[in-house]
CSV table of C-alpha atoms in Angstrom, one decimal:
chain,number,residue,atom,x,y,z
A,1,MET,CA,-1.2,-1.8,-24.8
A,2,THR,CA,-1.1,-0.7,-21.2
A,3,LYS,CA,-2.6,2.6,-20.1
A,4,ASP,CA,0.6,3.4,-18.1
A,5,VAL,CA,4.1,3.7,-19.6
A,6,ILE,CA,7.2,4.3,-17.5
A,7,ALA,CA,10.6,5.4,-18.6
A,8,LEU,CA,13.5,4.4,-16.3
A,9,THR,CA,16.5,6.5,-17.1
A,10,PRO,CA,20.0,6.9,-15.6
A,11,ARG,CA,19.8,10.7,-16.0
A,12,MET,CA,17.1,13.2,-15.3
A,13,PRO,CA,15.1,14.0,-18.4
A,14,ASP,CA,16.2,17.4,-19.4
A,15,PRO,CA,13.7,20.0,-20.8
A,16,TRP,CA,14.8,19.3,-24.4
A,17,ALA,CA,14.2,15.5,-23.9
A,18,VAL,CA,10.8,16.2,-22.4
A,19,LEU,CA,9.9,18.6,-25.1
A,20,ALA,CA,10.9,16.0,-27.7
A,21,GLY,CA,8.6,13.5,-26.0
A,22,LEU,CA,5.7,16.0,-25.8
A,23,LEU,CA,6.0,16.6,-29.6
A,24,SER,CA,5.1,13.0,-30.2
A,25,GLY,CA,1.6,14.3,-31.1
A,26,GLY,CA,3.0,17.0,-33.5
A,27,PRO,CA,3.8,20.6,-33.0
A,28,ASP,CA,0.2,21.7,-32.9
A,29,LYS,CA,-0.9,19.5,-30.0
A,30,LEU,CA,-2.1,21.5,-27.0
A,31,VAL,CA,-0.1,21.2,-23.8
A,32,GLY,CA,-1.5,21.9,-20.4
A,33,THR,CA,-0.4,21.5,-16.7
A,34,ARG,CA,-2.0,20.4,-13.4
A,35,GLY,CA,-0.9,20.3,-9.8
A,36,GLU,CA,1.1,23.6,-10.0
A,37,GLY,CA,3.1,22.2,-12.9
A,38,ALA,CA,3.8,18.8,-11.5
A,39,VAL,CA,1.8,17.1,-14.3
A,40,VAL,CA,2.2,18.0,-18.0
A,41,GLN,CA,-0.6,17.0,-20.4
A,42,LEU,CA,-1.0,16.5,-24.1
A,43,CYS,CA,-4.6,17.5,-24.8
A,44,ASP,CA,-7.2,17.3,-27.6
A,45,THR,CA,-8.6,20.3,-29.4
A,46,GLU,CA,-11.0,20.9,-26.5
A,47,GLY,CA,-8.2,21.0,-23.9
A,48,ARG,CA,-9.0,17.6,-22.4
A,49,PRO,CA,-6.0,15.4,-21.7
A,50,LEU,CA,-4.9,12.5,-23.9
A,51,VAL,CA,-1.7,11.8,-22.0
A,52,SER,CA,-0.6,13.0,-18.6
A,53,VAL,CA,3.1,13.0,-17.6
A,54,GLU,CA,4.1,13.1,-14.0
A,55,ALA,CA,7.2,15.0,-12.9
A,56,PRO,CA,10.2,12.6,-12.9
A,57,LEU,CA,11.0,10.9,-9.6
A,58,LEU,CA,14.6,10.2,-8.4
A,59,VAL,CA,14.6,6.7,-7.1
A,60,SER,CA,17.5,5.9,-4.6
A,61,VAL,CA,16.1,2.6,-3.3
A,62,GLU,CA,17.2,-0.6,-4.9
A,63,GLY,CA,14.6,-3.2,-5.9
A,64,GLU,CA,11.5,-0.9,-6.4
A,65,ALA,CA,11.3,-1.4,-10.2
A,66,GLU,CA,11.6,-5.2,-9.7
A,67,ARG,CA,9.0,-5.2,-6.9
A,68,LEU,CA,6.4,-3.1,-8.7
A,69,LEU,CA,7.1,-3.7,-12.4
A,70,GLY,CA,8.9,-7.0,-12.6
A,71,THR,CA,11.7,-5.3,-14.6
A,72,THR,CA,15.3,-4.3,-14.1
A,73,ALA,CA,16.1,-0.6,-13.7
A,74,PRO,CA,19.4,1.2,-14.1
A,75,PRO,CA,21.6,1.3,-11.0
A,76,VAL,CA,20.4,3.6,-8.3
A,77,PRO,CA,19.9,6.5,-8.3
A,78,TYR,CA,17.8,6.5,-11.5
A,79,TRP,CA,14.8,8.5,-12.7
A,80,TRP,CA,11.3,7.2,-13.0
A,81,THR,CA,9.0,9.1,-15.4
A,82,GLU,CA,5.5,8.0,-15.7
A,83,ALA,CA,3.0,8.7,-18.4
A,84,ARG,CA,-0.7,7.7,-18.2
A,85,ALA,CA,-2.8,7.5,-21.4
A,86,THR,CA,-6.5,8.3,-21.3
A,87,THR,CA,-8.5,5.0,-21.3
A,88,GLY,CA,-10.1,3.8,-24.4
A,89,VAL,CA,-8.3,6.0,-26.9
A,90,ALA,CA,-5.8,4.0,-29.0
A,91,GLU,CA,-4.0,7.1,-30.1
A,92,ALA,CA,-3.5,8.2,-26.5
A,93,GLU,CA,-1.8,4.9,-25.7
A,94,GLN,CA,0.5,5.3,-28.8
A,95,LEU,CA,1.3,8.9,-27.6
A,96,ALA,CA,2.4,7.6,-24.2
A,97,GLY,CA,4.5,4.9,-25.8
A,98,THR,CA,6.2,7.3,-28.2
A,99,PHE,CA,6.8,9.8,-25.4
A,100,ALA,CA,8.7,7.1,-23.4
A,101,THR,CA,10.5,5.8,-26.5
A,102,ARG,CA,11.8,9.3,-27.3
A,103,LEU,CA,13.0,9.8,-23.7
A,104,VAL,CA,14.9,6.5,-23.6
A,105,SER,CA,16.4,7.0,-27.1
A,106,LEU,CA,17.8,10.4,-26.0
A,107,ILE,CA,19.1,9.7,-22.5
A,108,GLY,CA,19.3,5.9,-22.2
A,109,GLY,CA,17.7,3.5,-19.9
A,110,SER,CA,14.6,1.4,-20.6
A,111,ALA,CA,10.8,1.6,-20.7
A,112,TRP,CA,8.1,-0.5,-19.1
A,113,PRO,CA,6.3,-2.4,-20.5
A,114,PRO,CA,8.9,-3.5,-23.1
A,115,ASP,CA,6.3,-3.6,-25.9
A,116,ALA,CA,5.3,0.0,-25.2
A,117,THR,CA,8.4,1.3,-27.0
A,118,GLY,CA,8.1,1.6,-30.7
A,119,SER,CA,8.3,4.2,-33.4
A,120,LEU,CA,9.7,7.7,-32.8
A,121,ALA,CA,7.4,9.1,-35.5
A,122,VAL,CA,4.6,11.6,-34.7
A,123,VAL,CA,1.3,9.9,-33.8
A,124,LYS,CA,-1.6,11.0,-35.9
A,125,THR,CA,-4.3,12.4,-33.6
A,126,ASP,CA,-6.3,14.6,-35.9
A,127,GLY,CA,-10.0,14.5,-34.9
A,128,VAL,CA,-9.3,12.5,-31.7
A,129,SER,CA,-11.2,13.6,-28.6
A,130,VAL,CA,-11.7,12.2,-25.2
A,131,ALA,CA,-14.4,12.0,-22.5
A,132,PRO,CA,-15.9,15.3,-21.3
A,133,GLU,CA,-15.4,16.7,-17.9
A,134,PRO,CA,-15.5,15.8,-15.1
A,135,ALA,CA,-14.1,12.3,-15.8
A,136,ALA,CA,-11.1,13.8,-17.6
A,137,ALA,CA,-10.5,16.4,-14.9
A,138,GLN,CA,-8.5,14.0,-12.8
A,139,PRO,CA,-5.8,12.1,-14.8
A,140,ALA,CA,-6.0,9.0,-12.7
A,141,ILE,CA,-9.8,8.6,-12.8
A,142,ASP,CA,-11.3,6.8,-15.8
A,143,VAL,CA,-15.0,6.8,-14.9
A,144,LEU,CA,-16.8,9.1,-12.5
A,145,THR,CA,-20.3,8.6,-11.2
A,146,GLU,CA,-22.3,10.0,-8.2
A,147,LYS,CA,-21.2,7.0,-6.2
A,148,VAL,CA,-17.7,6.0,-7.2
A,149,ALA,CA,-14.5,7.0,-9.0
A,150,VAL,CA,-13.2,4.1,-11.1
A,151,VAL,CA,-9.5,3.7,-11.9
A,152,ILE,CA,-8.2,1.1,-14.4
A,153,GLN,CA,-4.8,-0.2,-13.6
A,154,ASP,CA,-3.0,-2.6,-16.1
A,155,ARG,CA,0.3,-3.3,-14.3
A,156,PRO,CA,1.8,-6.2,-12.4
A,157,VAL,CA,1.3,-4.6,-9.0
A,158,VAL,CA,-1.4,-2.0,-8.3
A,159,ALA,CA,0.7,0.3,-6.1
A,160,MET,CA,0.1,3.5,-4.2
A,161,THR,CA,1.5,5.7,-6.9
A,162,ALA,CA,1.2,9.4,-6.9
A,163,TRP,CA,-1.6,8.9,-9.5
A,164,LEU,CA,-3.5,6.6,-7.3
A,165,SER,CA,-2.9,8.7,-4.2
A,166,ASP,CA,-4.5,11.7,-6.0
A,167,ALA,CA,-7.4,9.5,-7.0
A,168,PHE,CA,-8.0,8.4,-3.3
A,169,ARG,CA,-7.8,12.1,-2.2
A,170,ALA,CA,-10.2,13.3,-4.9
A,171,ALA,CA,-12.7,10.5,-4.1
A,172,ALA,CA,-12.5,11.2,-0.4
A,173,GLU,CA,-13.1,15.0,-0.9
A,174,ALA,CA,-16.1,14.2,-3.1
A,175,GLY,CA,-17.5,11.8,-0.5
A,176,ILE,CA,-17.6,8.8,-2.9
A,177,GLY,CA,-15.8,5.4,-3.1
A,178,LEU,CA,-12.8,4.4,-5.2
A,179,GLN,CA,-13.0,1.3,-7.3
A,180,ILE,CA,-9.8,-0.1,-8.9
A,181,VAL,CA,-10.2,-2.4,-11.9
A,182,SER,CA,-7.3,-4.6,-13.0
A,183,PRO,CA,-6.8,-7.7,-15.2
A,184,ALA,CA,-6.4,-11.2,-14.0
A,185,GLY,CA,-2.8,-11.9,-12.9
A,186,THR,CA,-2.4,-8.5,-11.2
A,187,SER,CA,-1.7,-8.3,-7.5
A,188,LEU,CA,-2.2,-5.5,-5.0
A,189,SER,CA,0.4,-3.7,-2.9
A,190,PRO,CA,-0.3,-4.0,0.8
A,191,ALA,CA,-0.2,-0.1,0.9
A,192,VAL,CA,-3.2,0.0,-1.4
A,193,ARG,CA,-5.1,-2.8,0.4
A,194,ASP,CA,-4.8,-1.1,3.7
A,195,THR,CA,-6.0,2.2,2.2
A,196,LEU,CA,-9.0,0.9,0.3
A,197,GLY,CA,-11.3,1.0,3.3
A,198,GLY,CA,-14.9,-0.3,3.1
A,199,TRP,CA,-17.9,-0.2,0.8
A,200,PRO,CA,-18.2,1.0,-1.9
A,201,SER,CA,-14.5,1.1,-2.4
A,202,ARG,CA,-13.2,-2.2,-4.0
A,203,TRP,CA,-10.5,-3.9,-5.9
A,204,ILE,CA,-12.2,-5.4,-9.0
A,205,VAL,CA,-10.5,-8.2,-11.0
A,206,GLN,CA,-11.5,-9.0,-14.6
A,207,ASP,CA,-12.1,-12.7,-15.0
A,208,GLU,CA,-12.9,-15.0,-18.0
A,209,GLU,CA,-15.2,-17.2,-16.0
A,210,ASP,CA,-17.2,-14.8,-13.8
A,211,GLY,CA,-16.7,-11.5,-15.5
A,212,TYR,CA,-15.7,-9.4,-12.5
A,213,TYR,CA,-15.1,-10.2,-8.8
A,214,ASP,CA,-13.8,-8.5,-5.7
A,215,GLY,CA,-10.1,-9.4,-5.4
A,216,LEU,CA,-10.2,-9.2,-1.5
A,217,THR,CA,-13.5,-11.1,-0.8
A,218,GLY,CA,-14.2,-13.1,-4.0
A,219,ALA,CA,-17.7,-11.7,-4.4
A,220,VAL,CA,-18.9,-11.8,-8.1
A,221,LEU,CA,-19.6,-8.2,-9.2
A,222,ARG,CA,-21.5,-6.5,-12.0
A,223,TRP,CA,-21.8,-2.8,-13.0
A,224,GLN,CA,-25.1,-1.7,-11.7
A,225,ASP,CA,-26.6,1.6,-10.5
A,226,GLY,CA,-23.4,3.5,-11.2
A,227,MET,CA,-20.8,1.2,-9.6
A,228,PHE,CA,-19.6,-2.3,-9.3
A,229,ALA,CA,-21.8,-4.2,-6.8
A,230,PRO,CA,-22.2,-7.8,-5.7
A,231,VAL,CA,-24.4,-10.1,-7.7
A,232,VAL,CA,-27.3,-11.5,-5.8
A,233,SER,CA,-27.3,-15.3,-5.6
A,234,PRO,CA,-30.4,-17.2,-6.9
A,235,GLU,CA,-30.5,-18.9,-3.5
A,236,ALA,CA,-30.5,-15.6,-1.6
A,237,THR,CA,-33.2,-14.9,1.0
A,238,GLU,CA,-34.1,-11.9,3.0
A,239,GLY,CA,-32.3,-13.4,6.0
A,240,ASP,CA,-29.3,-14.7,4.0
A,241,PRO,CA,-28.4,-12.3,1.1
A,242,SER,CA,-25.6,-14.6,-0.1
A,243,THR,CA,-23.4,-13.6,-3.0
A,244,PRO,CA,-21.6,-16.0,-5.4
A,245,VAL,CA,-17.9,-16.3,-5.0
A,246,ALA,CA,-15.7,-16.4,-8.1
A,247,ALA,CA,-14.1,-19.8,-8.9
A,248,ALA,CA,-10.7,-18.1,-9.5
A,249,TYR,CA,-10.7,-16.7,-6.0
A,250,GLN,CA,-11.2,-20.1,-4.5
A,251,ARG,CA,-8.3,-21.8,-6.2
A,252,VAL,CA,-6.0,-21.9,-3.1
A,253,ARG,CA,-2.7,-23.7,-2.8
A,254,ASP,CA,-0.5,-23.6,0.2
A,255,THR,CA,3.1,-23.0,-1.1
A,256,GLY,CA,4.6,-23.0,2.4
A,257,GLU,CA,5.3,-19.2,2.1
A,258,ARG,CA,4.5,-17.2,5.2
A,259,GLN,CA,4.2,-13.6,6.4
A,260,LEU,CA,5.0,-12.2,9.8
A,261,ALA,CA,2.7,-9.3,10.4
A,262,LEU,CA,2.8,-6.7,13.2
A,263,THR,CA,0.5,-3.9,13.9
A,264,PHE,CA,1.5,-1.5,16.7
A,265,ARG,CA,0.7,2.0,18.0
A,266,MET,CA,2.9,4.5,19.8
A,267,VAL,CA,2.0,7.9,21.3
A,268,HIS,CA,4.8,10.4,21.9
A,269,PRO,CA,4.8,13.8,23.7
A,270,ALA,CA,4.7,16.7,21.2
A,271,ASP,CA,8.3,17.6,21.7
A,272,GLU,CA,10.6,19.5,19.4
A,273,ARG,CA,13.2,16.8,19.9
A,274,LEU,CA,10.9,14.0,18.8
A,275,VAL,CA,12.2,11.8,16.0
A,276,LEU,CA,9.7,9.6,14.3
A,277,GLY,CA,10.3,6.2,12.8
A,278,GLY,CA,12.6,5.1,15.6
A,279,GLY,CA,10.2,2.4,16.8
A,280,LEU,CA,9.8,1.0,13.3
A,281,GLU,CA,13.5,0.9,12.8
A,282,THR,CA,14.0,-0.9,16.1
A,283,VAL,CA,11.6,-3.6,15.2
A,284,TRP,CA,13.1,-3.9,11.7
A,285,ARG,CA,16.6,-4.4,13.1
A,286,GLU,CA,15.4,-6.9,15.7
A,287,LEU,CA,13.7,-9.1,13.1
A,288,THR,CA,16.1,-8.7,10.2
A,289,GLY,CA,19.4,-7.4,11.5
A,290,ARG,CA,19.2,-4.3,9.3
A,291,PRO,CA,17.3,-1.0,9.1
A,292,PRO,CA,14.7,-0.4,6.4
A,293,ALA,CA,16.0,0.3,2.9
A,294,GLY,CA,13.8,3.3,1.9
A,295,TRP,CA,10.7,5.3,2.4
A,296,GLY,CA,8.4,7.7,0.6
A,297,THR,CA,4.9,9.3,0.5
A,298,SER,CA,3.9,7.1,-2.4
A,299,GLU,CA,5.2,4.0,-4.3
A,300,PRO,CA,7.8,3.6,-5.6
A,301,ALA,CA,9.6,4.5,-2.3
A,302,THR,CA,12.3,6.9,-3.5
A,303,LEU,CA,14.3,8.0,-0.5
A,304,PRO,CA,17.0,6.1,1.5
A,305,TRP,CA,15.8,5.4,5.0
A,306,SER,CA,16.1,8.5,7.3
A,307,PRO,CA,14.0,9.0,10.4
A,308,ALA,CA,15.2,12.6,10.5
A,309,ARG,CA,13.9,13.5,7.0
A,310,LEU,CA,10.7,11.6,7.7
A,311,THR,CA,10.2,13.6,10.9
A,312,ASP,CA,10.9,16.9,9.1
A,313,LEU,CA,8.2,16.1,6.5
A,314,ALA,CA,5.6,15.2,9.2
A,315,HIS,CA,6.4,18.3,11.1
A,316,GLU,CA,6.0,20.5,7.9
A,317,ARG,CA,2.5,18.9,7.3
A,318,ALA,CA,1.3,19.1,10.9
A,319,PRO,CA,-1.4,19.4,12.2
A,320,GLU,CA,-2.5,17.5,9.1
A,321,PRO,CA,-1.8,13.7,9.2
A,322,THR,CA,1.0,12.2,7.2
A,323,TRP,CA,1.1,8.8,5.5
A,324,PHE,CA,4.4,7.0,4.6
A,325,VAL,CA,5.4,3.7,3.0
A,326,VAL,CA,8.6,2.0,4.1
A,327,VAL,CA,10.3,-0.8,2.3
A,328,GLY,CA,13.0,-3.3,3.0
A,329,HIS,CA,16.0,-4.8,1.2
A,330,ARG,CA,15.6,-7.3,-1.6
A,331,ASP,CA,17.0,-10.3,0.4
A,332,ARG,CA,14.2,-9.9,3.0
A,333,PRO,CA,11.0,-8.6,1.6
A,334,GLY,CA,9.4,-6.1,4.0
A,335,ILE,CA,6.9,-3.3,3.7
A,336,ALA,CA,5.2,-1.0,6.3
A,337,THR,CA,2.8,1.8,6.2
A,338,VAL,CA,3.0,4.5,8.9
A,339,ARG,CA,0.4,7.1,9.7
A,340,VAL,CA,1.4,10.0,11.9
A,341,THR,CA,-1.4,12.0,13.5
A,342,ARG,CA,-1.4,15.0,16.0
A,343,THR,CA,-4.0,14.4,18.7
A,344,LYS,CA,-4.7,15.7,22.2
A,345,ALA,CA,-2.6,12.8,23.6
A,346,GLY,CA,0.4,13.9,21.6
A,347,VAL,CA,1.9,12.6,18.3
A,348,GLU,CA,0.6,9.1,17.4
A,349,GLU,CA,2.3,6.7,15.1
A,350,GLU,CA,0.3,3.8,13.8
A,351,VAL,CA,2.4,1.1,12.0
A,352,THR,CA,1.4,-1.9,9.9
A,353,LEU,CA,4.4,-4.0,9.1
A,354,ALA,CA,4.9,-7.3,7.3
A,355,PHE,CA,7.9,-9.5,6.4
A,356,GLY,CA,7.9,-12.4,3.9
A,357,TYR,CA,9.4,-15.8,4.2
A,358,GLY,CA,9.9,-18.7,1.7
A,359,SER,CA,8.9,-22.3,2.4
A,360,ASP,CA,12.5,-23.0,3.4
A,361,GLU,CA,12.8,-20.0,5.8
A,362,LYS,CA,11.6,-19.7,9.4
A,363,PRO,CA,10.2,-16.4,10.7
A,364,PRO,CA,12.2,-15.3,13.8
A,365,LEU,CA,9.5,-15.8,16.3
A,366,ASP,CA,11.9,-16.1,19.2
A,367,THR,CA,13.0,-12.5,18.8
A,368,LEU,CA,9.5,-11.1,19.1
A,369,PRO,CA,9.7,-10.5,22.9
A,370,ALA,CA,12.9,-8.6,22.5
A,371,ALA,CA,11.4,-6.4,19.8
A,372,ALA,CA,8.3,-5.8,22.0
A,373,GLU,CA,10.5,-4.9,25.0
A,374,ALA,CA,12.5,-2.4,22.9
A,375,LEU,CA,9.2,-0.7,21.7
A,376,ALA,CA,7.8,-0.6,25.3
A,377,THR,CA,10.9,0.8,27.0
A,378,ARG,CA,12.2,3.1,24.3
A,379,HIS,CA,9.4,4.2,22.0
A,380,ARG,CA,6.2,4.6,24.2
A,381,LEU,CA,4.4,1.5,22.9
A,382,GLN,CA,0.6,1.4,23.6
A,383,SER,CA,-0.2,-1.9,22.1
A,384,MET,CA,0.9,-4.4,19.5
A,385,LEU,CA,-0.6,-7.5,17.7
A,386,VAL,CA,1.6,-10.1,16.0
A,387,GLN,CA,0.2,-12.5,13.4
A,388,LEU,CA,1.5,-15.3,11.2
A,389,ARG,CA,-0.2,-15.6,7.7
A,390,LYS,CA,-0.2,-18.2,5.0
A,391,ALA,CA,0.7,-15.6,2.3
A,392,ARG,CA,3.2,-14.8,-0.4
A,393,ARG,CA,6.9,-14.1,0.4
A,394,ASP,CA,7.0,-11.1,-1.9
A,395,LEU,CA,4.1,-9.5,0.2
A,396,ALA,CA,2.0,-8.7,-2.9
A,397,VAL,CA,-1.7,-9.4,-2.4
A,398,PRO,CA,-3.1,-11.9,-5.0
A,399,PRO,CA,-6.8,-11.9,-6.1
A,400,ARG,CA,-7.5,-15.2,-4.3
A,401,PHE,CA,-8.3,-16.4,-0.8
A,402,GLU,CA,-5.3,-16.3,1.5
A,403,GLY,CA,-7.1,-16.6,4.8
A,404,PRO,CA,-6.7,-14.5,8.0
A,405,GLY,CA,-3.5,-14.5,10.0
A,406,VAL,CA,-3.3,-16.4,13.3
A,407,PRO,CA,-2.5,-14.2,16.3
A,408,LEU,CA,0.8,-15.2,18.0
A,409,ALA,CA,1.1,-12.5,20.6
A,410,PHE,CA,-0.5,-9.3,22.0
A,411,VAL,CA,1.5,-6.6,23.9
A,412,LEU,CA,0.1,-4.0,26.2
A,413,GLY,CA,2.3,-0.9,26.8
A,414,PRO,CA,3.4,0.1,30.4
A,415,GLU,CA,1.0,3.1,30.6
A,416,GLU,CA,-2.0,0.9,29.6
A,417,VAL,CA,-0.9,-1.7,32.1
A,418,ARG,CA,-0.7,0.8,34.9
A,419,ALA,CA,-4.0,2.5,34.0
A,420,MET,CA,-5.9,-0.8,34.1
A,421,PRO,CA,-7.8,-1.3,37.4
A,422,ASP,CA,-7.7,-4.2,39.9
A,423,ASP,CA,-4.4,-5.6,38.5
A,424,ARG,CA,-6.6,-6.9,35.6
A,425,ALA,CA,-3.8,-6.9,33.1
A,426,ARG,CA,-1.8,-9.5,35.0
A,427,ARG,CA,-4.8,-11.8,35.6
A,428,THR,CA,-5.9,-13.3,32.3
A,429,PRO,CA,-8.1,-16.2,31.2
A,430,LEU,CA,-5.3,-17.7,29.1
A,431,SER,CA,-3.4,-20.8,30.0
A,432,GLU,CA,-0.1,-19.0,29.9
A,433,PRO,CA,0.6,-16.0,32.1
A,434,PRO,CA,1.8,-12.7,30.5
A,435,VAL,CA,5.6,-12.1,30.3
A,436,GLN,CA,6.8,-9.0,32.0
A,437,LEU,CA,8.9,-6.7,29.8
A,438,GLY,CA,11.0,-3.8,31.1
A,439,PRO,CA,11.4,-2.6,34.7
A,440,ARG,CA,9.3,-4.2,37.4
A,441,THR,CA,8.1,-0.8,38.5
A,442,ARG,CA,6.7,0.1,35.1
A,443,PRO,CA,6.4,-3.1,33.0
A,444,ALA,CA,4.8,-3.8,29.7
A,445,LEU,CA,3.0,-7.2,29.3
A,446,TYR,CA,3.6,-9.7,26.5
A,447,TYR,CA,0.7,-12.2,26.1
A,448,PRO,CA,1.7,-15.3,24.2
A,449,LEU,CA,-1.4,-16.7,22.4
A,450,PRO,CA,-1.3,-20.5,22.6
A,451,GLY,CA,-3.4,-21.0,19.5
A,452,ASP,CA,-2.1,-23.5,16.9
A,453,PRO,CA,-0.7,-21.5,13.9
A,454,SER,CA,-2.3,-24.1,11.6
A,455,ASP,CA,-5.9,-23.2,12.6
A,456,LEU,CA,-7.9,-20.3,13.9
A,457,SER,CA,-8.1,-21.1,17.6
A,458,GLY,CA,-5.7,-18.3,18.3
A,459,TRP,CA,-8.4,-15.8,17.5
A,460,GLN,CA,-10.6,-17.3,20.1
A,461,ASP,CA,-7.9,-16.9,22.7
A,462,PHE,CA,-7.3,-13.3,21.5
A,463,GLU,CA,-11.0,-12.5,21.8
A,464,ARG,CA,-11.1,-13.9,25.3
A,465,LEU,CA,-8.1,-11.8,26.2
A,466,VAL,CA,-9.5,-8.5,24.8
A,467,ARG,CA,-12.9,-9.1,26.5
A,468,HIS,CA,-11.1,-9.6,29.8
A,469,LEU,CA,-8.9,-6.5,29.4
A,470,LYS,CA,-12.0,-4.4,28.7
A,471,GLY,CA,-13.7,-5.8,31.7
A,472,ALA,CA,-16.4,-7.5,29.8
């Protein structure tokens, strides 16, 4: 049985329904809280959590249950109530399932996974205890060492849930890495991939052939010295410390699906009238004809798209940085992460955006110059890189090799063009000259990269361009 159980209900679980769920362990089971009451826990006799229940989320964005769980939810808006059982305790998993079963039986809806629902009877937990502190202190962390925090995720898509966001934060505060372990067949949300960072943080995939491997690099891993680390190949030398690559990671098949990926950065004056998210919405409209569907500070994205509300939240959290996830409509998969930071230069927005296309669909490459011009003239664009990837339409990251994207274009904002000495921005080593965007007196420059999308020559062109712009 999965460690996570989620109830999807058309109505908010009222206090009596939650109480009935919490009594799944009997009336004498200890109940505790964390996060200023945002998390309720059923505990063992020592006060350590068996099941942790997150405060219900109101989801007003269509398609999130399908994207993250592969299941159908009630019509929006609906309530998403998530329970996490302590790893390795069968009774804890039964408690989580019974909790969700009781909620659904009282207020309707459904539970994920379907086989998690079962008996409404009290789960016998007499004599059951769980791991001692500090591993049990953080509900999302299953194993804690001096080097890493390990989180076990058994769900179709490992998403940036509130649970996982807390685990990232706790690991960062402790100065250690975060390692996520999932079974074969699980994929990763781009929001998690872009947050993982470098060593020793990893996405670890369980595998029948090789045991464990890194889902992003394919390196075969073993638990050693308090963390998952690469296995040293028998052929390794001091000059070439090679690592075996898992066979499952190398089983690559081009389905014809593609992703159009854009990474861009904007810097705005710190003005009370500033509204964030406008540049992202502009690009989304140019490439899809519609604005984003929803946003949130974790997955699932729960709120309908609203630049004004996004701005209000970022303003409340300033000067601390704010991270958002933004999702598209079901007919055109799209996902973006936005990081808003207050710096000496002003308010910076860093956006990573991707859209998915099937084998019978063509990415709208001809609209890229118009999207870049809108960013440059209306949203203070500094720079943007556009890539085309051989990757899944649904945007989920599989535990196998997908290859790097091929750069199609690079854009330099008007302030960067003007600040570059000797008219260097207009004189490039590329075969095609840059395209001027915006007014002639203050233009941005769009550099088409002539590399063939079927190979990696575009990266060579991009490297030459960057070296030239830096004066190297």
